[in-house]
Short mmCIF file of the C-alpha atoms (twelve columns), coordinates in Angstrom:
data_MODEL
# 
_entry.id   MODEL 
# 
loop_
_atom_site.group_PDB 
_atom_site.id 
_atom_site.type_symbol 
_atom_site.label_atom_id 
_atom_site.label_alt_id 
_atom_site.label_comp_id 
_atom_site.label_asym_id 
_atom_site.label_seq_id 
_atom_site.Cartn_x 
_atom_site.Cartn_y 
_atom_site.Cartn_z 
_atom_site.pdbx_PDB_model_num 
ATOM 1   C CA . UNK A 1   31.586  4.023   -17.465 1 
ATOM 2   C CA . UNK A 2   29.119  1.557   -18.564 1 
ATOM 3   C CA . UNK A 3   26.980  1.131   -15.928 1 
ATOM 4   C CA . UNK A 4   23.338  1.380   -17.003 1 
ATOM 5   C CA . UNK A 5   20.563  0.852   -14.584 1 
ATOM 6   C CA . UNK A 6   17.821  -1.952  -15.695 1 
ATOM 7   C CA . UNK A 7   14.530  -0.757  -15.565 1 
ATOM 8   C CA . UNK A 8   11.809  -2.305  -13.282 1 
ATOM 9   C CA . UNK A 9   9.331   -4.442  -14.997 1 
ATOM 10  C CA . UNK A 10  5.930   -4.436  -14.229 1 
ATOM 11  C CA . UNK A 11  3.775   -7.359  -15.076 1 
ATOM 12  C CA . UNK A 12  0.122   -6.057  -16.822 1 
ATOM 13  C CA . UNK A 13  -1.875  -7.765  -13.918 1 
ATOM 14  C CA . UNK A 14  0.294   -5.827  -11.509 1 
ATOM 15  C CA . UNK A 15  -0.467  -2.591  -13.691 1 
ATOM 16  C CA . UNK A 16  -4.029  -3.003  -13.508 1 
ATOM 17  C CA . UNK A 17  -4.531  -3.697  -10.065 1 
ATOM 18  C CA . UNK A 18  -2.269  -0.479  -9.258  1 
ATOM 19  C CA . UNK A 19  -4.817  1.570   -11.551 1 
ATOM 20  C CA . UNK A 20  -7.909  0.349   -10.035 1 
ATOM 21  C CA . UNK A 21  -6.151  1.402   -6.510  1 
ATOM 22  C CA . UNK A 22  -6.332  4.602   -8.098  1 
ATOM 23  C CA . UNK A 23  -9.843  4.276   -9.784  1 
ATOM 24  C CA . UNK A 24  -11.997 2.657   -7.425  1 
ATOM 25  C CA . UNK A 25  -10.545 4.412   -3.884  1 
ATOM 26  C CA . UNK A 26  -10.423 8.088   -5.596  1 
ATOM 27  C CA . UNK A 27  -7.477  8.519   -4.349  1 
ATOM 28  C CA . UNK A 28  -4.806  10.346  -6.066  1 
ATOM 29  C CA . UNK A 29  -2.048  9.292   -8.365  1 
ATOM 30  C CA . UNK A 30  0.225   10.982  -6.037  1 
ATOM 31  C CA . UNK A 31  -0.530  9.446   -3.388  1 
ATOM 32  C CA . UNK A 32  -0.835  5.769   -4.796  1 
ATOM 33  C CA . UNK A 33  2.561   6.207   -6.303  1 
ATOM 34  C CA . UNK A 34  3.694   6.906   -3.253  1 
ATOM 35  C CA . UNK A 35  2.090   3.920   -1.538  1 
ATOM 36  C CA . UNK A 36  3.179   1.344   -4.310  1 
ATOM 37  C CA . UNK A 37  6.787   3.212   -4.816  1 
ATOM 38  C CA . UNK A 38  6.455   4.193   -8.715  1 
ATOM 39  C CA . UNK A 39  6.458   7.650   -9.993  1 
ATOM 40  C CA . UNK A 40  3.373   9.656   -10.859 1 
ATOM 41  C CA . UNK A 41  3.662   9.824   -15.006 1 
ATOM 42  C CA . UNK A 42  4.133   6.227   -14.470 1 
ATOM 43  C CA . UNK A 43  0.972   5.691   -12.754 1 
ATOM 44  C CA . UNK A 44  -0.925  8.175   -14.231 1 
ATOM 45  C CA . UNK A 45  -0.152  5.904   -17.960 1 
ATOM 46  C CA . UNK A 46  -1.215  2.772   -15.872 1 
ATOM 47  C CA . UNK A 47  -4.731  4.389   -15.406 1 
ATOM 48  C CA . UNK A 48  -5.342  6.304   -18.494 1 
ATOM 49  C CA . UNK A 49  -4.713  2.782   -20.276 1 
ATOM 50  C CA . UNK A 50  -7.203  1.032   -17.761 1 
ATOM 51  C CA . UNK A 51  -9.967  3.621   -17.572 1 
ATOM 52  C CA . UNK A 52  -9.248  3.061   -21.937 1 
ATOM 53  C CA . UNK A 53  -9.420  -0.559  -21.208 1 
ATOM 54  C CA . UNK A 54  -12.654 -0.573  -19.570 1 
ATOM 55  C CA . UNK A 55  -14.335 2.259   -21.383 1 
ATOM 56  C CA . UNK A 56  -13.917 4.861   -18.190 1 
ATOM 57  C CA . UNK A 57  -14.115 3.891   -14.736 1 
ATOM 58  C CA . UNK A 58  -16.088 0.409   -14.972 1 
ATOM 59  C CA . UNK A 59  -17.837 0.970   -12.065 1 
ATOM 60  C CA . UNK A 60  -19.875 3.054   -9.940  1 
ATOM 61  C CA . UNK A 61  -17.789 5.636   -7.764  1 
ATOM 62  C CA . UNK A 62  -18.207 4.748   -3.659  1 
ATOM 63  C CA . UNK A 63  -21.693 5.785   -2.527  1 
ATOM 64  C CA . UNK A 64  -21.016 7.703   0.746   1 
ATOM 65  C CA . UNK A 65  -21.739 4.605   3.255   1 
ATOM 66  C CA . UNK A 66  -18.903 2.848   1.437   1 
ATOM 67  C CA . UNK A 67  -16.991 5.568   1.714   1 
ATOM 68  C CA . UNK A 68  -17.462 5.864   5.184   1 
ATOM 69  C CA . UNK A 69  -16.553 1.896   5.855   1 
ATOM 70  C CA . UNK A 70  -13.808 2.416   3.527   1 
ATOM 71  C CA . UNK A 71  -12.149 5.134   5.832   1 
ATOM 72  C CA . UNK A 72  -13.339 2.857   9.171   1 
ATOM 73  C CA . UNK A 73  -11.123 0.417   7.453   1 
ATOM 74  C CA . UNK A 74  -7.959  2.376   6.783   1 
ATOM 75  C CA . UNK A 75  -8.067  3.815   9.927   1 
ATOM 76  C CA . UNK A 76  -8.620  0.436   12.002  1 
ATOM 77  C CA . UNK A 77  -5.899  -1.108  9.631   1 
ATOM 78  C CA . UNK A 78  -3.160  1.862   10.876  1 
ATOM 79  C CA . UNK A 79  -4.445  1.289   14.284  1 
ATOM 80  C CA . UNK A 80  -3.537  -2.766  13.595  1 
ATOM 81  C CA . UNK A 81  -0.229  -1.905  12.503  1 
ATOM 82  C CA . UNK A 82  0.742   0.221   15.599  1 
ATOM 83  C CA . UNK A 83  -0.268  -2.365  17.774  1 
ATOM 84  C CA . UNK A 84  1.661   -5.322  15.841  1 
ATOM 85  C CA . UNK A 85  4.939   -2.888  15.970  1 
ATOM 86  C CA . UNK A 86  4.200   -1.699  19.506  1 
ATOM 87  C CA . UNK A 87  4.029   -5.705  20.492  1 
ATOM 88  C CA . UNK A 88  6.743   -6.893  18.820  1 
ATOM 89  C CA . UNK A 89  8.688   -4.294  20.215  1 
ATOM 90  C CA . UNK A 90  7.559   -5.509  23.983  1 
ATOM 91  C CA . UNK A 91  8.318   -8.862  23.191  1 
ATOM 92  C CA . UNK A 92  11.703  -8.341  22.096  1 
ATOM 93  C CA . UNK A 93  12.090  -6.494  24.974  1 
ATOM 94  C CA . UNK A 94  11.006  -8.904  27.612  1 
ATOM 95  C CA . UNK A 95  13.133  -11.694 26.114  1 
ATOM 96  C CA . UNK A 96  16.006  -9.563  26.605  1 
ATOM 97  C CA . UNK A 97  14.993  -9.444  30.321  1 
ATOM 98  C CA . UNK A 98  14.144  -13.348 30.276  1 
ATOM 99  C CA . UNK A 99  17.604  -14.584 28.720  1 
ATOM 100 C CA . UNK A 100 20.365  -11.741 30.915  1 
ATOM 101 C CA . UNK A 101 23.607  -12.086 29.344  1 
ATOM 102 C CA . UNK A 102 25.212  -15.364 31.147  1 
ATOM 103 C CA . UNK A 103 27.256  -14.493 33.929  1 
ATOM 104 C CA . UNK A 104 29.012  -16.340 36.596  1 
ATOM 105 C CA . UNK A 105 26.947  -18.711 38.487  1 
# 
């Protein structure tokens, strides 16, 4: 009884630059929506307006070597991330071995 949700608020800048994700990686709404955690129609509104905005895409679609770095990129940043969890991970688990739970000495 009475207990609306408030809508999430979206500042324009942070609109636009979640449309050009969209526009200048040709990726898919979908999947940017999923990245950024909005929903699709959402999205989708975000880059109709922009591509209106700049009179269509406002630049020139990825020739194939920037393609190719881009993918390099995403791939090498994944490969980043494992490694930063996989170390954190081994350095929280030789401090546990460092500091044993005090005992009797």
């Amino acid at each position: 009884m009475g207990t609306s949700k408030k809508r999430k608020s979206y500042t324009p800048e942070y609109r636009r630059e979640a449309a050009r994700l969209v526009i200048d990686t040709d990726r898919t709404i979908a999947a940017v929506a999923r990245e950024i955690g909005v929903g699709e129609q959402l999205l989708g509104r975000w880059v109709h307006a922009e591509r209106a905005r700049t009179g269509g895409d406002g630049v020139a679609p990825l020739d194939l070597d920037e393609r190719a770095e881009l993918e390099r990129l995403r791939r090498e940043g994944a490969e980043l991330r494992m490694d930063n969890e996989f170390l954190g991970k081994a350095a929280a688990f030789f401090a546990s071995k460092q500091n044993p739970r005090s005992g009797s000495r």
